[in-house]
């Protein structure tokens, strides 16, 4: 506690000592972060640049890429600074802000994926109504709700936590997640119940909606033509891969933040980093490789870059 400034500082205790390999690991994580920025920025640029990609499905993909950029930026810059520092601390206020960004953007990811599932359902199952249902206004509302619903609910949890007295000042993680509740002198029953409600709203319900939507799509395409089944597979498979990978990592993060598991510190470190790195790296690869139109524009862009270098 800094009495002069009335600021409470927390020690981030989830790091392991890597000694002489510190700079190697630092540059490796930095390279991955730069790759996240470049790959997601390219996807956003391609969708913004080409009019034939101004369809709802691609707009949602661009939104996912923007969300991935913000998600990794909420954690990685601070992580890289702490990795080379001997004094790894963060103010309680900054910790709550990082907590807010982490769960807001994580929840927005699931809500954006749910919006994409709805778009695919309308496109494949009700193609004649698609232009009248998935208008620009509908897409804008869905994008707004994805971030607003997630952020507004997480904000309430932050306000409740900000009024709690701290009895411990060392986090056992590398960034601020639900483990911040373990620092409180008393476990807040209100916050625990509210946390379950938020988790249901921004994770469980979107995932259930996505599975229900895809079950309907599979049922309809199974009875339809081969071309429709192929279209459904091409557009839905990347979506499923992103959903499954992100869900598994989020469930791990929630369980370890709430329950004391006897995993080695190095395992916690690697898994925590995967939560932040895996999806922001995976999204542009999956959508760039599997979505035909994006892949076509991506190859054109690289060919143009190569020609420019030779000229």
mmCIF file of C-alpha atoms in Angstrom, residues 27 58 104 197 200 210 218 252 281 288-289:
data_model
loop_
_atom_site.group_PDB
_atom_site.id
_atom_site.type_symbol
_atom_site.label_atom_id
_atom_site.label_comp_id
_atom_site.label_asym_id
_atom_site.label_seq_id
_atom_site.Cartn_x
_atom_site.Cartn_y
_atom_site.Cartn_z
ATOM 1 C CA UNK A 27 11.592 -12.305 -28.057
ATOM 2 C CA UNK A 58 -17.036 -11.363 -43.361
ATOM 3 C CA UNK A 104 -15.351 -8.349 -21.619
ATOM 4 C CA UNK A 197 -25.006 -15.382 -13.921
ATOM 5 C CA UNK A 200 -24.083 -18.208 -18.081
ATOM 6 C CA UNK A 210 -24.341 -22.147 -31.448
ATOM 7 C CA UNK A 218 -26.756 -30.129 -40.194
ATOM 8 C CA UNK A 252 -9.476 -24.183 -17.938
ATOM 9 C CA UNK A 281 -3.169 -16.603 -33.686
ATOM 10 C CA UNK A 288 -7.552 -17.100 -44.134
ATOM 11 C CA UNK A 289 -7.079 -20.735 -45.138
#
